[in-house]
Amino acid sequence: MDDLGAQERAVLALISANPFAGQQEIASALGLARSTVAAHVVQLVNKGYILGRGYVLPAARRAICIGGAVLDRKYHAREPLIFETSNPVDGHRSFGGVARNVAENLARLGVDVGFVSIVGDDETGRALTRHLRDLGADVSHVVTTAERPTAEYAAILGPGNDLVLGIADMEIFNLFQPAWLDRAWPHLASASWVFCDCNMPAPVIEALISRKAAARYKLAVDTVSSPKALRLPADLSGIDLLFTNHDEANALLAAGGERAPREPLEPCEAASALVGRGAREAVVTLGAGGYAVASRAGAALMRPVPAHPVDITGAGDAMIAGTLYQILQGEETPAATRTGALLATLTTESDSSVHPDLSQRLLAAGRHRIPA
């Protein structure tokens, strides 16, 4: 509460003791004018200490996920694919999107989580938001539009589960406007962590970074892909935790103008360079090769949790969710990423983008698999 003045702290203390107290009652108790109390209440809302009307107090540990909400379609070929003709496949549909997957993982782990995105005014969009709501996530700030359909991604996989062709219709995310963050601002400002993926337009990401100074939340960002990584500013100051894979990290660093490295960097070097660009901490993943974690204190290459993969879709999102889950429990990032790596492995061992049986108990039962 270092960002609160003495009168603001006094008003918050009375509201915490009695959320139904009226402004005049608070004013009389503190010897202040009612208009002064009203001004302090506005500031407490803007800073995220209360959630507005009714003086609803935020949860102690809360996360908000902002970004992609997608219908994933996967088609597994039974035999080697023959182009320019029909091929028999086994089809599977599920909900995806980086931020949506992170939100579902966190909800299944019992985290108080909200989700902010944009979906089409169609049955897919309604089913997607209903699914998250039924898991306990707050989806009240998902925007619905009639301008574009809900985003879709289709993957055609060969007999060995290798990706042969992927196609995506993600244009709907370009409609998301920074002004829509205002609708959810009390919930954003009061969150412990806000996670945003780079499916969001650059102005939305910039708004989250610039407005962070006036709020309580810490900001985590995932680059999603090499092209979308370039939506991040060259100066990464304001990002507390950056998730990216090795290729995306080098693409982002290569776009840094005079500060760009001449050759691709190794994982630890790349993670350190991202910290040098302003990120407080960075995680650079290598799939089955592990991952690097860097802060201003240095960088380390971490071992993965051995896996028997069925489908690697969603592993990176699970890495993010598991890490944020442990950070919300009070762990430092390097230790928290070990749980992230475990959840990534558990996810690859299911045929879903989010492990359908995920729970705190499942996570606890797998901790013996984490390398010492």
GROMACS .gro file of C-alpha atoms in nm:
model
  372
    1MET     CA    1   0.000   0.000   0.000
    2ASP     CA    2   0.295   0.231  -0.051
    3ASP     CA    3   0.098   0.407  -0.324
    4LEU     CA    4  -0.176   0.516  -0.083
    5GLY     CA    5  -0.187   0.838   0.117
    6ALA     CA    6  -0.277   0.843   0.487
    7GLN     CA    7  -0.640   0.941   0.423
    8GLU     CA    8  -0.677   0.678   0.149
    9ARG     CA    9  -0.546   0.411   0.388
   10ALA     CA   10  -0.790   0.525   0.655
   11VAL     CA   11  -1.084   0.513   0.412
   12LEU     CA   12  -0.979   0.165   0.292
   13ALA     CA   13  -0.951   0.041   0.652
   14LEU     CA   14  -1.309   0.148   0.727
   15ILE     CA   15  -1.438  -0.008   0.404
   16SER     CA   16  -1.254  -0.332   0.482
   17ALA     CA   17  -1.415  -0.339   0.827
   18ASN     CA   18  -1.761  -0.258   0.689
   19PRO     CA   19  -1.808  -0.282   0.310
   20PHE     CA   20  -2.163  -0.146   0.351
   21ALA     CA   21  -2.053   0.181   0.511
   22GLY     CA   22  -2.184   0.489   0.331
   23GLN     CA   23  -1.962   0.776   0.226
   24GLN     CA   24  -2.117   1.011   0.482
   25GLU     CA   25  -2.062   0.754   0.757
   26ILE     CA   26  -1.696   0.723   0.657
   27ALA     CA   27  -1.662   1.102   0.636
   28SER     CA   28  -1.804   1.149   0.987
   29ALA     CA   29  -1.580   0.878   1.131
   30LEU     CA   30  -1.267   1.038   0.985
   31GLY     CA   31  -1.366   1.402   1.021
   32LEU     CA   32  -1.353   1.458   0.644
   33ALA     CA   33  -1.589   1.615   0.393
   34ARG     CA   34  -1.809   1.368   0.205
   35SER     CA   35  -1.670   1.500  -0.124
   36THR     CA   36  -1.318   1.420  -0.002
   37VAL     CA   37  -1.421   1.063   0.082
   38ALA     CA   38  -1.583   1.031  -0.263
   39ALA     CA   39  -1.257   1.141  -0.428
   40HIS     CA   40  -1.059   0.888  -0.223
   41VAL     CA   41  -1.302   0.610  -0.321
   42VAL     CA   42  -1.248   0.693  -0.689
   43GLN     CA   43  -0.872   0.668  -0.639
   44LEU     CA   44  -0.906   0.338  -0.452
   45VAL     CA   45  -1.104   0.199  -0.747
   46ASN     CA   46  -0.849   0.327  -1.000
   47LYS     CA   47  -0.563   0.178  -0.800
   48GLY     CA   48  -0.740  -0.157  -0.769
   49TYR     CA   49  -0.801  -0.166  -0.393
   50ILE     CA   50  -1.178  -0.185  -0.431
   51LEU     CA   51  -1.392  -0.294  -0.724
   52GLY     CA   52  -1.638  -0.006  -0.738
   53ARG     CA   53  -2.003   0.005  -0.640
   54GLY     CA   54  -2.077  -0.174  -0.316
   55TYR     CA   55  -1.709  -0.149  -0.217
   56VAL     CA   56  -1.640  -0.506  -0.324
   57LEU     CA   57  -1.289  -0.596  -0.210
   58PRO     CA   58  -1.066  -0.793  -0.454
   59ALA     CA   59  -0.939  -1.140  -0.381
   60ALA     CA   60  -0.593  -1.152  -0.227
   61ARG     CA   61  -0.452  -1.355  -0.519
   62ARG     CA   62  -0.624  -1.296  -0.850
   63ALA     CA   63  -0.516  -1.333  -1.211
   64ILE     CA   64  -0.661  -1.185  -1.530
   65CYS     CA   65  -0.582  -1.341  -1.870
   66ILE     CA   66  -0.618  -1.127  -2.183
   67GLY     CA   67  -0.583  -1.260  -2.536
   68GLY     CA   68  -0.668  -1.540  -2.772
   69ALA     CA   69  -0.990  -1.742  -2.759
   70VAL     CA   70  -0.999  -1.994  -3.043
   71LEU     CA   71  -1.181  -2.301  -3.166
   72ASP     CA   72  -0.912  -2.558  -3.246
   73ARG     CA   73  -0.975  -2.825  -3.508
   74LYS     CA   74  -0.726  -3.112  -3.542
   75TYR     CA   75  -0.733  -3.369  -3.820
   76HIS     CA   76  -0.513  -3.678  -3.778
   77ALA     CA   77  -0.442  -3.861  -4.105
   78ARG     CA   78  -0.457  -4.238  -4.087
   79GLU     CA   79  -0.225  -4.285  -4.386
   80PRO     CA   80   0.040  -4.067  -4.555
   81LEU     CA   81  -0.133  -3.761  -4.695
   82ILE     CA   82  -0.191  -3.731  -5.069
   83PHE     CA   83  -0.233  -3.374  -5.187
   84GLU     CA   84  -0.508  -3.252  -5.421
   85THR     CA   85  -0.748  -3.530  -5.321
   86SER     CA   86  -0.959  -3.640  -5.025
   87ASN     CA   87  -0.783  -3.805  -4.729
   88PRO     CA   88  -0.948  -3.998  -4.443
   89VAL     CA   89  -0.879  -3.840  -4.103
   90ASP     CA   90  -0.989  -3.856  -3.740
   91GLY     CA   91  -1.122  -3.512  -3.643
   92HIS     CA   92  -1.116  -3.350  -3.300
   93ARG     CA   93  -1.247  -3.012  -3.186
   94SER     CA   94  -1.155  -2.826  -2.868
   95PHE     CA   95  -1.127  -2.476  -2.730
   96GLY     CA   96  -0.786  -2.310  -2.754
   97GLY     CA   97  -0.601  -1.982  -2.765
   98VAL     CA   98  -0.300  -1.905  -2.547
   99ALA     CA   99  -0.471  -1.679  -2.294
  100ARG     CA  100  -0.784  -1.896  -2.289
  101ASN     CA  101  -0.574  -2.208  -2.223
  102VAL     CA  102  -0.384  -2.033  -1.945
  103ALA     CA  103  -0.714  -1.918  -1.791
  104GLU     CA  104  -0.860  -2.271  -1.804
  105ASN     CA  105  -0.548  -2.423  -1.645
  106LEU     CA  106  -0.560  -2.166  -1.364
  107ALA     CA  107  -0.933  -2.215  -1.311
  108ARG     CA  108  -0.887  -2.593  -1.284
  109LEU     CA  109  -0.616  -2.527  -1.022
  110GLY     CA  110  -0.858  -2.322  -0.815
  111VAL     CA  111  -0.721  -1.976  -0.893
  112ASP     CA  112  -0.959  -1.678  -0.890
  113VAL     CA  113  -0.918  -1.592  -1.259
  114GLY     CA  114  -1.086  -1.360  -1.506
  115PHE     CA  115  -1.070  -1.376  -1.884
  116VAL     CA  116  -1.082  -1.084  -2.129
  117SER     CA  117  -1.105  -1.144  -2.502
  118ILE     CA  118  -1.327  -1.097  -2.807
  119VAL     CA  119  -1.549  -1.360  -2.969
  120GLY     CA  120  -1.799  -1.363  -3.253
  121ASP     CA  121  -2.174  -1.340  -3.205
  122ASP     CA  122  -2.203  -1.710  -3.285
  123GLU     CA  123  -2.256  -2.042  -3.115
  124THR     CA  124  -1.881  -2.109  -3.100
  125GLY     CA  125  -1.820  -1.788  -2.907
  126ARG     CA  126  -2.109  -1.858  -2.671
  127ALA     CA  127  -1.993  -2.215  -2.610
  128LEU     CA  128  -1.636  -2.103  -2.548
  129THR     CA  129  -1.730  -1.844  -2.284
  130ARG     CA  130  -1.986  -2.079  -2.125
  131HIS     CA  131  -1.719  -2.350  -2.091
  132LEU     CA  132  -1.484  -2.118  -1.902
  133ARG     CA  133  -1.766  -1.979  -1.689
  134ASP     CA  134  -1.870  -2.330  -1.588
  135LEU     CA  135  -1.512  -2.390  -1.468
  136GLY     CA  136  -1.540  -2.086  -1.241
  137ALA     CA  137  -1.363  -1.819  -1.449
  138ASP     CA  138  -1.507  -1.467  -1.470
  139VAL     CA  139  -1.595  -1.409  -1.837
  140SER     CA  140  -1.808  -1.099  -1.782
  141HIS     CA  141  -1.560  -0.881  -1.975
  142VAL     CA  142  -1.540  -1.092  -2.292
  143VAL     CA  143  -1.646  -0.869  -2.584
  144THR     CA  144  -1.890  -1.004  -2.844
  145THR     CA  145  -1.890  -0.869  -3.200
  146ALA     CA  146  -2.094  -0.935  -3.512
  147GLU     CA  147  -1.814  -0.808  -3.738
  148ARG     CA  148  -1.610  -1.129  -3.745
  149PRO     CA  149  -1.663  -1.493  -3.643
  150THR     CA  150  -1.492  -1.644  -3.341
  151ALA     CA  151  -1.127  -1.723  -3.419
  152GLU     CA  152  -1.046  -2.072  -3.552
  153TYR     CA  153  -0.730  -2.273  -3.600
  154ALA     CA  154  -0.711  -2.594  -3.802
  155ALA     CA  155  -0.419  -2.837  -3.793
  156ILE     CA  156  -0.368  -3.128  -4.034
  157LEU     CA  157  -0.139  -3.389  -3.879
  158GLY     CA  158   0.035  -3.675  -4.052
  159PRO     CA  159   0.026  -4.040  -3.933
  160GLY     CA  160   0.316  -3.966  -3.699
  161ASN     CA  161   0.131  -3.668  -3.542
  162ASP     CA  162   0.364  -3.424  -3.717
  163LEU     CA  163   0.208  -3.097  -3.832
  164VAL     CA  164   0.165  -3.096  -4.210
  165LEU     CA  165  -0.043  -2.782  -4.244
  166GLY     CA  166  -0.186  -2.528  -4.004
  167ILE     CA  167  -0.432  -2.253  -4.097
  168ALA     CA  168  -0.573  -1.979  -3.875
  169ASP     CA  169  -0.843  -1.713  -3.892
  170MET     CA  170  -0.747  -1.469  -3.615
  171GLU     CA  171  -0.862  -1.139  -3.767
  172ILE     CA  172  -1.118  -1.087  -3.492
  173PHE     CA  173  -0.844  -1.000  -3.243
  174ASN     CA  174  -0.747  -0.694  -3.447
  175LEU     CA  175  -1.087  -0.550  -3.355
  176PHE     CA  176  -1.005  -0.542  -2.984
  177GLN     CA  177  -0.961  -0.181  -2.876
  178PRO     CA  178  -0.759  -0.039  -2.585
  179ALA     CA  179  -1.071   0.151  -2.475
  180TRP     CA  180  -1.237  -0.181  -2.393
  181LEU     CA  181  -0.982  -0.228  -2.115
  182ASP     CA  182  -1.161   0.057  -1.935
  183ARG     CA  183  -1.470  -0.160  -1.893
  184ALA     CA  184  -1.266  -0.414  -1.698
  185TRP     CA  185  -1.026  -0.169  -1.538
  186PRO     CA  186  -1.120  -0.217  -1.170
  187HIS     CA  187  -1.070  -0.593  -1.216
  188LEU     CA  188  -0.740  -0.543  -1.398
  189ALA     CA  189  -0.611  -0.287  -1.152
  190SER     CA  190  -0.690  -0.512  -0.855
  191ALA     CA  191  -0.532  -0.828  -0.998
  192SER     CA  192  -0.212  -0.971  -0.856
  193TRP     CA  193  -0.104  -1.066  -1.209
  194VAL     CA  194  -0.231  -0.978  -1.554
  195PHE     CA  195  -0.128  -1.213  -1.834
  196CYS     CA  196  -0.153  -1.100  -2.195
  197ASP     CA  197  -0.065  -1.286  -2.512
  198CYS     CA  198   0.050  -1.121  -2.833
  199ASN     CA  199  -0.269  -1.215  -3.015
  200MET     CA  200  -0.379  -0.874  -2.889
  201PRO     CA  201  -0.298  -0.571  -3.107
  202ALA     CA  202   0.013  -0.370  -3.017
  203PRO     CA  203  -0.189  -0.071  -2.881
  204VAL     CA  204  -0.363  -0.299  -2.630
  205ILE     CA  205  -0.031  -0.439  -2.508
  206GLU     CA  206   0.116  -0.088  -2.487
  207ALA     CA  207  -0.187   0.029  -2.287
  208LEU     CA  208  -0.140  -0.254  -2.036
  209ILE     CA  209   0.225  -0.160  -1.996
  210SER     CA  210   0.170   0.215  -1.969
  211ARG     CA  211  -0.126   0.192  -1.727
  212LYS     CA  212   0.046  -0.064  -1.505
  213ALA     CA  213   0.224   0.206  -1.304
  214ALA     CA  214  -0.109   0.331  -1.165
  215ALA     CA  215  -0.235  -0.015  -1.067
  216ARG     CA  216  -0.141  -0.307  -0.844
  217TYR     CA  217  -0.083  -0.580  -1.100
  218LYS     CA  218   0.235  -0.733  -1.230
  219LEU     CA  219   0.237  -0.805  -1.603
  220ALA     CA  220   0.327  -1.132  -1.776
  221VAL     CA  221   0.336  -1.155  -2.157
  222ASP     CA  222   0.370  -1.441  -2.406
  223THR     CA  223   0.499  -1.371  -2.757
  224VAL     CA  224   0.280  -1.646  -2.923
  225SER     CA  225   0.476  -1.652  -3.253
  226SER     CA  226   0.774  -1.486  -3.418
  227PRO     CA  227   0.564  -1.238  -3.620
  228LYS     CA  228   0.341  -1.154  -3.324
  229ALA     CA  229   0.643  -1.106  -3.097
  230LEU     CA  230   0.713  -0.791  -3.298
  231ARG     CA  231   0.400  -0.634  -3.148
  232LEU     CA  232   0.604  -0.576  -2.834
  233PRO     CA  233   0.793  -0.247  -2.802
  234ALA     CA  234   1.173  -0.247  -2.831
  235ASP     CA  235   1.186  -0.127  -2.469
  236LEU     CA  236   1.038  -0.409  -2.261
  237SER     CA  237   1.029  -0.208  -1.939
  238GLY     CA  238   0.701  -0.266  -1.758
  239ILE     CA  239   0.690  -0.637  -1.842
  240ASP     CA  240   0.757  -0.829  -1.522
  241LEU     CA  241   0.774  -1.176  -1.678
  242LEU     CA  242   0.817  -1.249  -2.049
  243PHE     CA  243   0.749  -1.598  -2.187
  244THR     CA  244   0.881  -1.683  -2.533
  245ASN     CA  245   1.039  -1.972  -2.718
  246HIS     CA  246   1.392  -1.966  -2.858
  247ASP     CA  247   1.297  -1.868  -3.214
  248GLU     CA  248   1.054  -1.599  -3.098
  249ALA     CA  249   1.312  -1.456  -2.859
  250ASN     CA  250   1.567  -1.419  -3.137
  251ALA     CA  251   1.307  -1.268  -3.371
  252LEU     CA  252   1.221  -1.009  -3.107
  253LEU     CA  253   1.586  -0.932  -3.037
  254ALA     CA  254   1.670  -0.910  -3.409
  255ALA     CA  255   1.410  -0.634  -3.444
  256GLY     CA  256   1.588  -0.417  -3.189
  257GLY     CA  257   1.761  -0.182  -3.433
  258GLU     CA  258   2.111  -0.086  -3.325
  259ARG     CA  259   2.076  -0.309  -3.019
  260ALA     CA  260   2.003  -0.620  -3.226
  261PRO     CA  261   2.254  -0.907  -3.198
  262ARG     CA  262   2.430  -0.998  -3.521
  263GLU     CA  263   2.382  -1.372  -3.472
  264PRO     CA  264   2.107  -1.575  -3.303
  265LEU     CA  265   2.171  -1.608  -2.931
  266GLU     CA  266   2.178  -1.923  -2.723
  267PRO     CA  267   1.882  -1.961  -2.480
  268CYS     CA  268   2.051  -1.817  -2.171
  269GLU     CA  269   2.202  -1.534  -2.375
  270ALA     CA  270   1.863  -1.459  -2.532
  271ALA     CA  271   1.687  -1.458  -2.195
  272SER     CA  272   1.952  -1.226  -2.052
  273ALA     CA  273   1.926  -0.998  -2.355
  274LEU     CA  274   1.550  -0.969  -2.304
  275VAL     CA  275   1.613  -0.866  -1.946
  276GLY     CA  276   1.865  -0.618  -2.081
  277ARG     CA  277   1.585  -0.475  -2.296
  278GLY     CA  278   1.383  -0.400  -1.982
  279ALA     CA  279   1.188  -0.715  -1.888
  280ARG     CA  280   1.228  -0.788  -1.516
  281GLU     CA  281   1.247  -1.164  -1.584
  282ALA     CA  282   1.234  -1.381  -1.896
  283VAL     CA  283   1.167  -1.748  -1.968
  284VAL     CA  284   1.292  -1.883  -2.302
  285THR     CA  285   1.163  -2.233  -2.381
  286LEU     CA  286   1.322  -2.506  -2.592
  287GLY     CA  287   1.050  -2.773  -2.590
  288ALA     CA  288   1.203  -3.105  -2.495
  289GLY     CA  289   1.538  -2.927  -2.456
  290GLY     CA  290   1.434  -2.746  -2.138
  291TYR     CA  291   1.424  -2.371  -2.085
  292ALA     CA  292   1.628  -2.073  -1.970
  293VAL     CA  293   1.528  -1.836  -1.690
  294ALA     CA  294   1.690  -1.493  -1.657
  295SER     CA  295   1.664  -1.199  -1.420
  296ARG     CA  296   1.897  -0.913  -1.339
  297ALA     CA  297   2.083  -1.156  -1.112
  298GLY     CA  298   2.177  -1.382  -1.406
  299ALA     CA  299   2.048  -1.669  -1.618
  300ALA     CA  300   2.028  -2.045  -1.584
  301LEU     CA  301   1.941  -2.331  -1.818
  302MET     CA  302   1.680  -2.558  -1.658
  303ARG     CA  303   1.611  -2.923  -1.735
  304PRO     CA  304   1.268  -3.031  -1.864
  305VAL     CA  305   1.047  -3.286  -1.692
  306PRO     CA  306   1.077  -3.608  -1.900
  307ALA     CA  307   0.761  -3.683  -2.094
  308HIS     CA  308   0.587  -3.956  -2.290
  309PRO     CA  309   0.404  -3.721  -2.526
  310VAL     CA  310   0.075  -3.790  -2.698
  311ASP     CA  311   0.010  -3.438  -2.829
  312ILE     CA  312   0.230  -3.136  -2.758
  313THR     CA  313  -0.046  -2.881  -2.825
  314GLY     CA  314  -0.091  -2.652  -2.524
  315ALA     CA  315   0.239  -2.740  -2.356
  316GLY     CA  316   0.369  -2.384  -2.369
  317ASP     CA  317   0.042  -2.248  -2.230
  318ALA     CA  318   0.058  -2.502  -1.948
  319MET     CA  319   0.415  -2.391  -1.874
  320ILE     CA  320   0.290  -2.036  -1.831
  321ALA     CA  321  -0.008  -2.136  -1.617
  322GLY     CA  322   0.193  -2.364  -1.388
  323THR     CA  323   0.455  -2.095  -1.337
  324LEU     CA  324   0.199  -1.824  -1.259
  325TYR     CA  325   0.013  -2.062  -1.027
  326GLN     CA  326   0.323  -2.111  -0.814
  327ILE     CA  327   0.412  -1.741  -0.822
  328LEU     CA  328   0.064  -1.666  -0.689
  329GLN     CA  329   0.144  -1.908  -0.405
  330GLY     CA  330   0.449  -1.698  -0.318
  331GLU     CA  331   0.732  -1.882  -0.498
  332GLU     CA  332   1.010  -1.702  -0.683
  333THR     CA  333   1.011  -1.741  -1.060
  334PRO     CA  334   1.299  -1.994  -1.103
  335ALA     CA  335   1.136  -2.235  -0.857
  336ALA     CA  336   0.789  -2.167  -0.999
  337THR     CA  337   0.899  -2.262  -1.351
  338ARG     CA  338   0.971  -2.614  -1.230
  339THR     CA  339   0.598  -2.658  -1.165
  340GLY     CA  340   0.534  -2.497  -1.503
  341ALA     CA  341   0.758  -2.756  -1.669
  342LEU     CA  342   0.574  -3.036  -1.487
  343LEU     CA  343   0.235  -2.910  -1.600
  344ALA     CA  344   0.365  -2.880  -1.957
  345THR     CA  345   0.473  -3.246  -1.946
  346LEU     CA  346   0.142  -3.362  -1.799
  347THR     CA  347  -0.040  -3.174  -2.075
  348THR     CA  348   0.162  -3.340  -2.353
  349GLU     CA  349   0.068  -3.678  -2.206
  350SER     CA  350  -0.300  -3.610  -2.270
  351ASP     CA  351  -0.470  -3.562  -2.607
  352SER     CA  352  -0.613  -3.223  -2.503
  353SER     CA  353  -0.471  -2.870  -2.504
  354VAL     CA  354  -0.556  -2.851  -2.132
  355HIS     CA  355  -0.529  -3.167  -1.924
  356PRO     CA  356  -0.893  -3.269  -1.864
  357ASP     CA  357  -0.817  -3.408  -1.518
  358LEU     CA  358  -0.602  -3.117  -1.403
  359SER     CA  359  -0.632  -3.035  -1.034
  360GLN     CA  360  -0.409  -2.942  -0.744
  361ARG     CA  361  -0.405  -3.309  -0.649
  362LEU     CA  362  -0.285  -3.419  -0.997
  363LEU     CA  363  -0.010  -3.158  -0.986
  364ALA     CA  364   0.099  -3.265  -0.637
  365ALA     CA  365   0.104  -3.631  -0.741
  366GLY     CA  366   0.345  -3.556  -1.026
  367ARG     CA  367   0.601  -3.352  -0.830
  368HIS     CA  368   0.829  -3.652  -0.785
  369ARG     CA  369   0.895  -3.633  -1.162
  370ILE     CA  370   1.060  -3.290  -1.139
  371PRO     CA  371   1.440  -3.329  -1.181
  372ALA     CA  372   1.638  -3.253  -0.866
   0.00000   0.00000   0.00000
